[in-house]
Amino acid sequence: MIDIHTHILPGIDDGAADEALAVQMAQAAQQEGIHTLIATPHHANGKYSNPGMHVRHDVDTLNRLLEAQGVAVKVLAGQEVRINRELLDDLQAGGTIGLHDTQYLLLELPTSDVPSYTEELIHELRIQHRIPIIAHPERNSVLAAHPDKLAHLIEAGALSQLTSHSVNGAFGRKLQKLCLDWCGQGLAQFVSSDAHNLGNRAFGLGQAYSLIGRECGRTMEEYLRDNAERLLEREEIPFLSAPQARRKQWWKVW
Ligand SMILES: [Fe+2]
């Protein structure tokens, strides 16, 4: 398996605290059957700034350490960049980078807001042949309550990445159901762990894929697994169905 969203780089955000924990996370990933991880430390979120050059340096260091310790997991450079008005300039300057230097960019929204310029930014990124992937949209309270807004962002050119723990039910049944619904509505193109540690935010990626396979069918599971490979190969991500949100009845909005 390939995991496109992890906080495995040690000591630079709220993920792995030190090198020993980073190695243990990689070992846990290997045991689960994950052979490639994209390290996506937080960037430009007001608390953490991890420019591309620094991420690449830390990825090289970690890969050497993993090789020395016999851990058969490859780490690639990326970022989880918080949406901000300077993003295009930072991208131009090399501070913001794509996932494994592909055209795909992991974009984080605030937890309870979708900034008014989001759609315009998606449009601008697409003009520059960049494809934003919205990190865990199910954990954004606006998108969770109004999936039609997520459908709109996907129609504008973004993609969507669900978190394995949301799919597995760790954040509650409602969020789990939402994720499974979204799989069938063209509102999910990736699943990844967003792993931060070995405790409550470990990987759980295989479990999430299996659960999607059981609940949504093998075709959907294969589609999501294959999309992570397509991303690394810089291929286009196809759609199984057009993004289409069922509007929630007002009394079910939470
Ligand atoms: Fe993350």
Short mmCIF file of N, CA, C and O in Angstrom, two decimals, residues 10 15 22 29 33 67 80 83 110 126 128 136 151-152 176 189 198 203 234-235 243 250:
data_model
loop_
_atom_site.label_atom_id
_atom_site.label_comp_id
_atom_site.label_asym_id
_atom_site.label_seq_id
_atom_site.Cartn_x
_atom_site.Cartn_y
_atom_site.Cartn_z
N PRO A 10 10.41 13.36 12.04
CA PRO A 10 10.52 13.61 13.48
C PRO A 10 10.78 15.08 13.85
O PRO A 10 11.57 15.77 13.21
N GLY A 15 3.52 15.44 14.68
CA GLY A 15 3.63 14.01 14.39
C GLY A 15 4.70 13.35 15.24
O GLY A 15 4.79 13.62 16.44
N ALA A 22 9.79 7.88 14.83
CA ALA A 22 9.62 7.84 13.37
C ALA A 22 9.96 6.45 12.83
O ALA A 22 9.24 5.92 11.97
N ALA A 29 4.10 0.70 9.82
CA ALA A 29 3.60 0.80 8.45
C ALA A 29 3.97 -0.45 7.66
O ALA A 29 3.13 -1.03 6.95
N GLY A 33 1.73 -3.51 5.73
CA GLY A 33 1.79 -3.70 4.29
C GLY A 33 1.93 -2.42 3.50
O GLY A 33 1.68 -2.38 2.29
N GLU A 67 17.00 2.69 6.23
CA GLU A 67 17.82 1.71 5.52
C GLU A 67 18.81 1.06 6.49
O GLU A 67 18.98 -0.16 6.50
N GLU A 80 1.49 19.02 3.95
CA GLU A 80 0.06 19.31 4.11
C GLU A 80 0.01 20.83 4.29
O GLU A 80 0.32 21.34 5.37
N ILE A 83 -4.46 26.17 3.58
CA ILE A 83 -4.87 27.15 2.59
C ILE A 83 -4.51 28.56 3.10
O ILE A 83 -4.72 28.87 4.27
N PRO A 110 -9.23 25.00 7.14
CA PRO A 110 -9.46 25.12 8.58
C PRO A 110 -10.53 24.11 9.00
O PRO A 110 -11.28 23.61 8.16
N ARG A 126 -5.35 24.99 -10.84
CA ARG A 126 -5.59 24.18 -12.02
C ARG A 126 -5.05 24.84 -13.28
O ARG A 126 -4.54 24.16 -14.18
N GLN A 128 -2.44 26.47 -13.36
CA GLN A 128 -1.00 26.22 -13.30
C GLN A 128 -0.69 24.71 -13.32
O GLN A 128 0.42 24.30 -12.94
N HIS A 136 -8.70 15.35 4.37
CA HIS A 136 -9.82 15.01 5.28
C HIS A 136 -10.98 16.03 5.28
O HIS A 136 -11.27 16.64 6.32
N ALA A 151 -18.83 18.77 -3.15
CA ALA A 151 -19.07 18.42 -4.55
C ALA A 151 -18.71 19.60 -5.46
O ALA A 151 -18.10 19.42 -6.52
N HIS A 152 -19.04 20.78 -5.00
CA HIS A 152 -18.76 22.00 -5.76
C HIS A 152 -17.24 22.21 -5.90
O HIS A 152 -16.76 22.58 -6.98
N GLN A 176 -18.19 8.08 10.13
CA GLN A 176 -17.92 6.86 9.37
C GLN A 176 -18.96 6.71 8.25
O GLN A 176 -18.61 6.43 7.10
N GLN A 189 -11.57 10.40 -3.48
CA GLN A 189 -10.64 9.85 -4.48
C GLN A 189 -9.44 9.15 -3.84
O GLN A 189 -8.72 8.41 -4.48
N LEU A 198 1.87 6.28 17.13
CA LEU A 198 1.57 4.84 17.16
C LEU A 198 0.36 4.55 18.03
O LEU A 198 -0.02 3.41 18.21
N PHE A 203 -1.87 4.06 11.66
CA PHE A 203 -2.17 3.97 10.22
C PHE A 203 -3.62 3.51 9.95
O PHE A 203 -4.43 4.29 9.50
N ARG A 234 2.18 10.21 -11.51
CA ARG A 234 1.76 11.48 -12.11
C ARG A 234 0.62 11.30 -13.09
O ARG A 234 0.43 12.09 -14.02
N GLU A 235 -0.13 10.23 -12.93
CA GLU A 235 -1.25 10.00 -13.84
C GLU A 235 -2.47 10.78 -13.41
O GLU A 235 -2.59 11.20 -12.25
N PRO A 243 -19.19 13.84 -8.99
CA PRO A 243 -19.46 14.25 -7.61
C PRO A 243 -20.89 14.73 -7.47
O PRO A 243 -21.35 15.60 -8.21
N TRP A 250 -32.64 19.45 6.78
CA TRP A 250 -32.13 20.43 7.75
C TRP A 250 -32.06 19.88 9.16
O TRP A 250 -31.18 20.22 9.94
#
